[in-house]
Amino acid sequence: GQQLNQSPQSMFIQEGEDVSMNCTSSSIFNTWLWYKQDPGEGPVLLIALYKAGELTSNGRLTAQFGTTRKDSFLNISASIPSDVGIYFCAGQLNSRGAQKLVFGQGTRLTINP
Amino acid sequence: DADVTQTPRNRITKTGKRIMLECSQTKGHDRMYWYRQDPGLGLRLIYYSFDVKDINKGEISDGYSVSRQAQAKFSLSLESAIPNQTALYFCATSDRQYFTDTQYFGPGTRLTVL
């Protein structure tokens, strides 16, 4: 099956620093999604990317759909304590009407105040 | 009120017991999914359903079964629970728009099998 490699697995940063994480795949995806999971909650969608090369922002978050369609990255600028959580990338395949997501392993972000 | 609800939120059970996890949604979506989350492995798809009469196996369906009782309800069953089914389970829903769809997740059920 498809595999997504997400890195880094964990990050320990100071408040105010910028954050960068990425996902790579051996397969091509039609859509890339970035989710955030807070403790005790389900993942919440942050950004969706639909076209190769697309760069999309959501507040302090910026994500890009790689031109090869096999990778994506997420940047968080000027991190704040509420950014703590686990971030997941997900690639979506459109095949015969099936909209299935393949998730990365997650990046756990810890922020020191 | 939450759009996607899961019950129970936490459950501890013993090996061999039958367990049912329930998911309800008020979003009016046709598509529903069950995922399992293990540390370091992200979320893996167990089963998915595109409408009431449609059930499909996901990546890791062995040991699980599902029932789509209505558009708004999708249940996951473990007929005979085993310890390696200890995990966090998430239900999700989606409604296809254009050529892609966004999945909305419930709060999760933490299942421990002793």
PDB file of C-alpha atoms in Angstrom:
ATOM      1  CA  GLY A   1       0.000   0.000   0.000  1.00  0.00           C
ATOM      2  CA  GLN A   2       0.902   3.642  -0.161  1.00  0.00           C
ATOM      3  CA  GLN A   3       3.327   4.976   2.394  1.00  0.00           C
ATOM      4  CA  LEU A   4       3.837   8.504   3.618  1.00  0.00           C
ATOM      5  CA  ASN A   5       7.023   9.482   5.396  1.00  0.00           C
ATOM      6  CA  GLN A   6       6.558  12.474   7.654  1.00  0.00           C
ATOM      7  CA  SER A   7       9.465  14.249   9.303  1.00  0.00           C
ATOM      8  CA  PRO A   8      10.520  15.150  11.809  1.00  0.00           C
ATOM      9  CA  GLN A   9       8.704  12.803  14.187  1.00  0.00           C
ATOM     10  CA  SER A  10       9.010  15.328  17.003  1.00  0.00           C
ATOM     11  CA  MET A  11      10.120  18.907  17.509  1.00  0.00           C
ATOM     12  CA  PHE A  12      11.018  20.831  20.647  1.00  0.00           C
ATOM     13  CA  ILE A  13      11.167  24.566  20.028  1.00  0.00           C
ATOM     14  CA  GLN A  14      11.017  27.896  21.798  1.00  0.00           C
ATOM     15  CA  GLU A  15       7.940  30.062  21.589  1.00  0.00           C
ATOM     16  CA  GLY A  16       8.261  32.462  18.696  1.00  0.00           C
ATOM     17  CA  GLU A  17      10.341  30.177  16.506  1.00  0.00           C
ATOM     18  CA  ASP A  18       9.267  29.091  13.048  1.00  0.00           C
ATOM     19  CA  VAL A  19       8.448  25.427  12.398  1.00  0.00           C
ATOM     20  CA  SER A  20       8.823  23.363   9.259  1.00  0.00           C
ATOM     21  CA  MET A  21       7.725  19.794   8.620  1.00  0.00           C
ATOM     22  CA  ASN A  22       7.275  17.732   5.485  1.00  0.00           C
ATOM     23  CA  CYS A  23       5.852  14.596   3.973  1.00  0.00           C
ATOM     24  CA  THR A  24       7.149  12.520   1.127  1.00  0.00           C
ATOM     25  CA  SER A  25       5.599   9.639  -0.716  1.00  0.00           C
ATOM     26  CA  SER A  26       6.532   7.038  -3.268  1.00  0.00           C
ATOM     27  CA  SER A  27       3.115   7.555  -4.865  1.00  0.00           C
ATOM     28  CA  ILE A  28       1.440  10.494  -6.522  1.00  0.00           C
ATOM     29  CA  PHE A  29      -1.514  12.063  -4.733  1.00  0.00           C
ATOM     30  CA  ASN A  30      -4.236  14.304  -6.119  1.00  0.00           C
ATOM     31  CA  THR A  31      -4.748  16.161  -2.862  1.00  0.00           C
ATOM     32  CA  TRP A  32      -2.601  16.874   0.167  1.00  0.00           C
ATOM     33  CA  LEU A  33      -4.134  17.680   3.525  1.00  0.00           C
ATOM     34  CA  TRP A  34      -2.647  18.837   6.795  1.00  0.00           C
ATOM     35  CA  TYR A  35      -4.398  18.057  10.089  1.00  0.00           C
ATOM     36  CA  LYS A  36      -3.689  18.970  13.694  1.00  0.00           C
ATOM     37  CA  GLN A  37      -4.635  16.782  16.637  1.00  0.00           C
ATOM     38  CA  ASP A  38      -4.917  18.188  20.146  1.00  0.00           C
ATOM     39  CA  PRO A  39      -4.720  15.826  23.130  1.00  0.00           C
ATOM     40  CA  GLY A  40      -7.954  13.902  23.590  1.00  0.00           C
ATOM     41  CA  GLU A  41      -9.418  15.149  20.327  1.00  0.00           C
ATOM     42  CA  GLY A  42      -9.758  14.019  16.759  1.00  0.00           C
ATOM     43  CA  PRO A  43      -7.699  15.535  13.939  1.00  0.00           C
ATOM     44  CA  VAL A  44      -8.879  18.880  12.632  1.00  0.00           C
ATOM     45  CA  LEU A  45      -8.212  19.991   9.075  1.00  0.00           C
ATOM     46  CA  LEU A  46      -5.796  22.941   8.779  1.00  0.00           C
ATOM     47  CA  ILE A  47      -5.066  23.262   5.089  1.00  0.00           C
ATOM     48  CA  ALA A  48      -6.081  21.436   1.917  1.00  0.00           C
ATOM     49  CA  LEU A  49      -4.008  21.553  -1.284  1.00  0.00           C
ATOM     50  CA  TYR A  50      -5.519  20.549  -4.618  1.00  0.00           C
ATOM     51  CA  LYS A  51      -2.959  21.373  -7.327  1.00  0.00           C
ATOM     52  CA  ALA A  52       0.715  20.636  -7.835  1.00  0.00           C
ATOM     53  CA  GLY A  53       2.772  23.673  -6.902  1.00  0.00           C
ATOM     54  CA  GLU A  54      -0.069  25.245  -4.932  1.00  0.00           C
ATOM     55  CA  LEU A  55       0.964  27.375  -1.961  1.00  0.00           C
ATOM     56  CA  THR A  56      -1.796  28.067   0.567  1.00  0.00           C
ATOM     57  CA  SER A  57      -1.836  29.999   3.815  1.00  0.00           C
ATOM     58  CA  ASN A  58      -4.125  29.876   6.830  1.00  0.00           C
ATOM     59  CA  GLY A  59      -3.039  32.552   9.273  1.00  0.00           C
ATOM     60  CA  ARG A  60       0.473  31.710  10.444  1.00  0.00           C
ATOM     61  CA  LEU A  61       0.373  28.382   8.614  1.00  0.00           C
ATOM     62  CA  THR A  62       1.621  27.915   5.064  1.00  0.00           C
ATOM     63  CA  ALA A  63       1.580  24.669   3.124  1.00  0.00           C
ATOM     64  CA  GLN A  64       2.712  23.700  -0.352  1.00  0.00           C
ATOM     65  CA  PHE A  65       1.805  20.894  -2.716  1.00  0.00           C
ATOM     66  CA  GLY A  66       5.050  19.680  -4.263  1.00  0.00           C
ATOM     67  CA  THR A  67       5.448  19.932  -8.022  1.00  0.00           C
ATOM     68  CA  THR A  68       6.099  16.202  -8.322  1.00  0.00           C
ATOM     69  CA  ARG A  69       2.819  15.548  -6.433  1.00  0.00           C
ATOM     70  CA  LYS A  70       4.795  13.258  -4.136  1.00  0.00           C
ATOM     71  CA  ASP A  71       5.524  15.684  -1.329  1.00  0.00           C
ATOM     72  CA  SER A  72       4.187  18.533   0.747  1.00  0.00           C
ATOM     73  CA  PHE A  73       5.438  20.758   3.516  1.00  0.00           C
ATOM     74  CA  LEU A  74       3.867  22.773   6.316  1.00  0.00           C
ATOM     75  CA  ASN A  75       5.394  25.863   7.890  1.00  0.00           C
ATOM     76  CA  ILE A  76       4.232  27.565  11.079  1.00  0.00           C
ATOM     77  CA  SER A  77       5.574  31.041  11.683  1.00  0.00           C
ATOM     78  CA  ALA A  78       6.106  32.656  15.089  1.00  0.00           C
ATOM     79  CA  SER A  79       4.908  29.657  17.091  1.00  0.00           C
ATOM     80  CA  ILE A  80       2.677  30.153  20.132  1.00  0.00           C
ATOM     81  CA  PRO A  81       1.767  27.743  22.949  1.00  0.00           C
ATOM     82  CA  SER A  82      -1.547  26.725  21.375  1.00  0.00           C
ATOM     83  CA  ASP A  83       0.359  25.329  18.384  1.00  0.00           C
ATOM     84  CA  VAL A  84       1.344  22.358  20.555  1.00  0.00           C
ATOM     85  CA  GLY A  85      -0.065  19.099  19.251  1.00  0.00           C
ATOM     86  CA  ILE A  86       0.463  16.422  16.650  1.00  0.00           C
ATOM     87  CA  TYR A  87       0.429  17.429  13.000  1.00  0.00           C
ATOM     88  CA  PHE A  88      -0.476  14.895  10.328  1.00  0.00           C
ATOM     89  CA  CYS A  89      -0.106  15.071   6.604  1.00  0.00           C
ATOM     90  CA  ALA A  90      -2.487  13.029   4.492  1.00  0.00           C
ATOM     91  CA  GLY A  91      -2.526  12.242   0.809  1.00  0.00           C
ATOM     92  CA  GLN A  92      -5.797  11.634  -0.928  1.00  0.00           C
ATOM     93  CA  LEU A  93      -6.338   9.397  -3.910  1.00  0.00           C
ATOM     94  CA  ASN A  94      -9.258   9.715  -6.275  1.00  0.00           C
ATOM     95  CA  SER A  95      -9.710   6.303  -7.797  1.00  0.00           C
ATOM     96  CA  ARG A  96     -12.998   5.027  -9.200  1.00  0.00           C
ATOM     97  CA  GLY A  97     -14.859   7.389  -6.919  1.00  0.00           C
ATOM     98  CA  ALA A  98     -12.968   6.296  -3.834  1.00  0.00           C
ATOM     99  CA  GLN A  99     -11.686   9.169  -1.717  1.00  0.00           C
ATOM    100  CA  LYS A 100      -9.264   7.461   0.628  1.00  0.00           C
ATOM    101  CA  LEU A 101      -6.732   9.166   2.830  1.00  0.00           C
ATOM    102  CA  VAL A 102      -3.254   7.868   3.592  1.00  0.00           C
ATOM    103  CA  PHE A 103      -1.765   9.446   6.718  1.00  0.00           C
ATOM    104  CA  GLY A 104       1.785  10.207   7.715  1.00  0.00           C
ATOM    105  CA  GLN A 105       3.051   9.093  11.101  1.00  0.00           C
ATOM    106  CA  GLY A 106       2.667  12.560  12.605  1.00  0.00           C
ATOM    107  CA  THR A 107       4.962  15.284  13.936  1.00  0.00           C
ATOM    108  CA  ARG A 108       4.630  15.984  17.652  1.00  0.00           C
ATOM    109  CA  LEU A 109       5.297  19.662  18.359  1.00  0.00           C
ATOM    110  CA  THR A 110       6.333  20.779  21.841  1.00  0.00           C
ATOM    111  CA  ILE A 111       6.872  24.456  22.631  1.00  0.00           C
ATOM    112  CA  ASN A 112       8.895  25.788  25.530  1.00  0.00           C
ATOM    113  CA  PRO A 113       7.539  29.116  26.727  1.00  0.00           C
TER     114      PRO A 113
ATOM    115  CA  ASP B   1     -23.268  20.196  19.821  1.00  0.00           C
ATOM    116  CA  ALA B   2     -20.507  18.260  18.096  1.00  0.00           C
ATOM    117  CA  ASP B   3     -21.125  17.294  14.470  1.00  0.00           C
ATOM    118  CA  VAL B   4     -19.494  13.869  14.863  1.00  0.00           C
ATOM    119  CA  THR B   5     -19.940  12.024  18.143  1.00  0.00           C
ATOM    120  CA  GLN B   6     -18.467   8.750  19.315  1.00  0.00           C
ATOM    121  CA  THR B   7     -19.523   6.522  22.180  1.00  0.00           C
ATOM    122  CA  PRO B   8     -18.057   5.428  24.441  1.00  0.00           C
ATOM    123  CA  ARG B   9     -15.091   7.791  24.789  1.00  0.00           C
ATOM    124  CA  ASN B  10     -13.160   5.290  26.847  1.00  0.00           C
ATOM    125  CA  ARG B  11     -13.561   1.537  27.254  1.00  0.00           C
ATOM    126  CA  ILE B  12     -11.586  -1.132  29.036  1.00  0.00           C
ATOM    127  CA  THR B  13     -12.463  -4.712  28.211  1.00  0.00           C
ATOM    128  CA  LYS B  14     -11.052  -8.207  28.414  1.00  0.00           C
ATOM    129  CA  THR B  15      -9.691 -10.514  25.751  1.00  0.00           C
ATOM    130  CA  GLY B  16     -12.457 -12.401  23.950  1.00  0.00           C
ATOM    131  CA  LYS B  17     -15.226  -9.917  24.690  1.00  0.00           C
ATOM    132  CA  ARG B  18     -17.414  -8.437  21.967  1.00  0.00           C
ATOM    133  CA  ILE B  19     -17.206  -4.666  21.738  1.00  0.00           C
ATOM    134  CA  MET B  20     -19.177  -2.151  19.697  1.00  0.00           C
ATOM    135  CA  LEU B  21     -18.085   1.401  19.105  1.00  0.00           C
ATOM    136  CA  GLU B  22     -20.693   3.797  17.808  1.00  0.00           C
ATOM    137  CA  CYS B  23     -20.488   6.889  15.667  1.00  0.00           C
ATOM    138  CA  SER B  24     -23.222   9.400  14.904  1.00  0.00           C
ATOM    139  CA  GLN B  25     -23.091  12.514  12.748  1.00  0.00           C
ATOM    140  CA  THR B  26     -25.358  15.490  12.204  1.00  0.00           C
ATOM    141  CA  LYS B  27     -23.476  16.854   9.198  1.00  0.00           C
ATOM    142  CA  GLY B  28     -25.715  15.094   6.697  1.00  0.00           C
ATOM    143  CA  HIS B  29     -22.729  13.461   5.028  1.00  0.00           C
ATOM    144  CA  ASP B  30     -23.063  10.274   3.021  1.00  0.00           C
ATOM    145  CA  ARG B  31     -19.559   8.967   3.626  1.00  0.00           C
ATOM    146  CA  MET B  32     -18.330   7.585   6.930  1.00  0.00           C
ATOM    147  CA  TYR B  33     -15.043   6.020   7.964  1.00  0.00           C
ATOM    148  CA  TRP B  34     -13.429   4.172  10.864  1.00  0.00           C
ATOM    149  CA  TYR B  35      -9.740   4.671  11.597  1.00  0.00           C
ATOM    150  CA  ARG B  36      -7.376   3.270  14.152  1.00  0.00           C
ATOM    151  CA  GLN B  37      -4.517   5.321  15.615  1.00  0.00           C
ATOM    152  CA  ASP B  38      -1.436   3.780  17.178  1.00  0.00           C
ATOM    153  CA  PRO B  39       1.591   5.734  18.438  1.00  0.00           C
ATOM    154  CA  GLY B  40       4.066   6.362  15.635  1.00  0.00           C
ATOM    155  CA  LEU B  41       1.783   4.915  12.954  1.00  0.00           C
ATOM    156  CA  GLY B  42      -0.610   7.736  12.210  1.00  0.00           C
ATOM    157  CA  LEU B  43      -4.180   6.800  11.339  1.00  0.00           C
ATOM    158  CA  ARG B  44      -5.004   3.652   9.411  1.00  0.00           C
ATOM    159  CA  LEU B  45      -8.308   3.000   7.678  1.00  0.00           C
ATOM    160  CA  ILE B  46     -10.344   0.044   8.958  1.00  0.00           C
ATOM    161  CA  TYR B  47     -13.626   0.310   7.011  1.00  0.00           C
ATOM    162  CA  TYR B  48     -15.469   2.937   5.043  1.00  0.00           C
ATOM    163  CA  SER B  49     -18.974   3.412   3.741  1.00  0.00           C
ATOM    164  CA  PHE B  50     -20.059   5.720   0.930  1.00  0.00           C
ATOM    165  CA  ASP B  51     -23.760   5.274   1.609  1.00  0.00           C
ATOM    166  CA  VAL B  52     -26.090   3.082   3.634  1.00  0.00           C
ATOM    167  CA  LYS B  53     -25.826   0.150   1.221  1.00  0.00           C
ATOM    168  CA  ASP B  54     -22.102   0.435   0.626  1.00  0.00           C
ATOM    169  CA  ILE B  55     -19.431  -1.060   2.925  1.00  0.00           C
ATOM    170  CA  ASN B  56     -15.766  -1.395   1.996  1.00  0.00           C
ATOM    171  CA  LYS B  57     -12.729  -2.831   3.708  1.00  0.00           C
ATOM    172  CA  GLY B  58      -9.841  -0.539   4.448  1.00  0.00           C
ATOM    173  CA  GLU B  59      -6.202  -1.206   5.074  1.00  0.00           C
ATOM    174  CA  ILE B  60      -6.609  -3.173   8.322  1.00  0.00           C
ATOM    175  CA  SER B  61     -10.093  -4.729   8.425  1.00  0.00           C
ATOM    176  CA  ASP B  62      -9.176  -8.144   9.862  1.00  0.00           C
ATOM    177  CA  GLY B  63     -10.750  -8.670  13.292  1.00  0.00           C
ATOM    178  CA  TYR B  64     -13.309  -5.891  12.757  1.00  0.00           C
ATOM    179  CA  SER B  65     -16.786  -5.599  11.291  1.00  0.00           C
ATOM    180  CA  VAL B  66     -19.059  -2.621  10.694  1.00  0.00           C
ATOM    181  CA  SER B  67     -22.716  -1.796  10.325  1.00  0.00           C
ATOM    182  CA  ARG B  68     -24.205   1.271   8.649  1.00  0.00           C
ATOM    183  CA  GLN B  69     -27.573   1.450  10.358  1.00  0.00           C
ATOM    184  CA  ALA B  70     -28.564   4.764   8.812  1.00  0.00           C
ATOM    185  CA  GLN B  71     -26.978   7.655   6.965  1.00  0.00           C
ATOM    186  CA  ALA B  72     -26.056   9.182  10.300  1.00  0.00           C
ATOM    187  CA  LYS B  73     -24.830   6.052  12.124  1.00  0.00           C
ATOM    188  CA  PHE B  74     -21.836   3.809  11.542  1.00  0.00           C
ATOM    189  CA  SER B  75     -20.789   1.208  14.129  1.00  0.00           C
ATOM    190  CA  LEU B  76     -17.538  -0.674  14.487  1.00  0.00           C
ATOM    191  CA  SER B  77     -17.502  -4.080  16.176  1.00  0.00           C
ATOM    192  CA  LEU B  78     -14.752  -6.235  17.542  1.00  0.00           C
ATOM    193  CA  GLU B  79     -16.275  -9.709  17.705  1.00  0.00           C
ATOM    194  CA  SER B  80     -13.588 -11.116  19.977  1.00  0.00           C
ATOM    195  CA  ALA B  81     -11.259  -8.423  21.245  1.00  0.00           C
ATOM    196  CA  ILE B  82      -7.537  -9.088  21.538  1.00  0.00           C
ATOM    197  CA  PRO B  83      -4.834  -7.006  23.263  1.00  0.00           C
ATOM    198  CA  ASN B  84      -3.250  -5.736  20.035  1.00  0.00           C
ATOM    199  CA  GLN B  85      -6.546  -4.022  19.253  1.00  0.00           C
ATOM    200  CA  THR B  86      -5.789  -1.616  22.082  1.00  0.00           C
ATOM    201  CA  ALA B  87      -5.732   1.742  20.317  1.00  0.00           C
ATOM    202  CA  LEU B  88      -7.483   5.042  19.736  1.00  0.00           C
ATOM    203  CA  TYR B  89     -10.367   4.697  17.271  1.00  0.00           C
ATOM    204  CA  PHE B  90     -11.718   7.575  15.198  1.00  0.00           C
ATOM    205  CA  CYS B  91     -14.829   7.914  13.143  1.00  0.00           C
ATOM    206  CA  ALA B  92     -14.870  10.420  10.290  1.00  0.00           C
ATOM    207  CA  THR B  93     -17.402  11.714   7.784  1.00  0.00           C
ATOM    208  CA  SER B  94     -17.132  13.415   4.442  1.00  0.00           C
ATOM    209  CA  ASP B  95     -19.299  14.781   1.677  1.00  0.00           C
ATOM    210  CA  ARG B  96     -17.800  14.739  -1.777  1.00  0.00           C
ATOM    211  CA  GLN B  97     -17.489  18.143  -3.329  1.00  0.00           C
ATOM    212  CA  TYR B  98     -16.131  18.522  -6.815  1.00  0.00           C
ATOM    213  CA  PHE B  99     -13.311  16.012  -7.179  1.00  0.00           C
ATOM    214  CA  THR B 100     -12.246  15.735  -3.585  1.00  0.00           C
ATOM    215  CA  ASP B 101     -13.733  15.708  -0.123  1.00  0.00           C
ATOM    216  CA  THR B 102     -12.718  16.759   3.346  1.00  0.00           C
ATOM    217  CA  GLN B 103     -13.005  14.340   6.231  1.00  0.00           C
ATOM    218  CA  TYR B 104     -14.238  15.527   9.624  1.00  0.00           C
ATOM    219  CA  PHE B 105     -13.212  13.481  12.629  1.00  0.00           C
ATOM    220  CA  GLY B 106     -14.983  12.609  15.851  1.00  0.00           C
ATOM    221  CA  PRO B 107     -13.274  12.965  19.247  1.00  0.00           C
ATOM    222  CA  GLY B 108     -12.140   9.346  19.371  1.00  0.00           C
ATOM    223  CA  THR B 109     -12.678   6.273  21.524  1.00  0.00           C
ATOM    224  CA  ARG B 110      -9.795   4.989  23.599  1.00  0.00           C
ATOM    225  CA  LEU B 111     -10.075   1.199  23.779  1.00  0.00           C
ATOM    226  CA  THR B 112      -7.954  -0.943  26.067  1.00  0.00           C
ATOM    227  CA  VAL B 113      -8.083  -4.734  25.774  1.00  0.00           C
ATOM    228  CA  LEU B 114      -6.599  -6.551  28.745  1.00  0.00           C
TER     229      LEU B 114
END
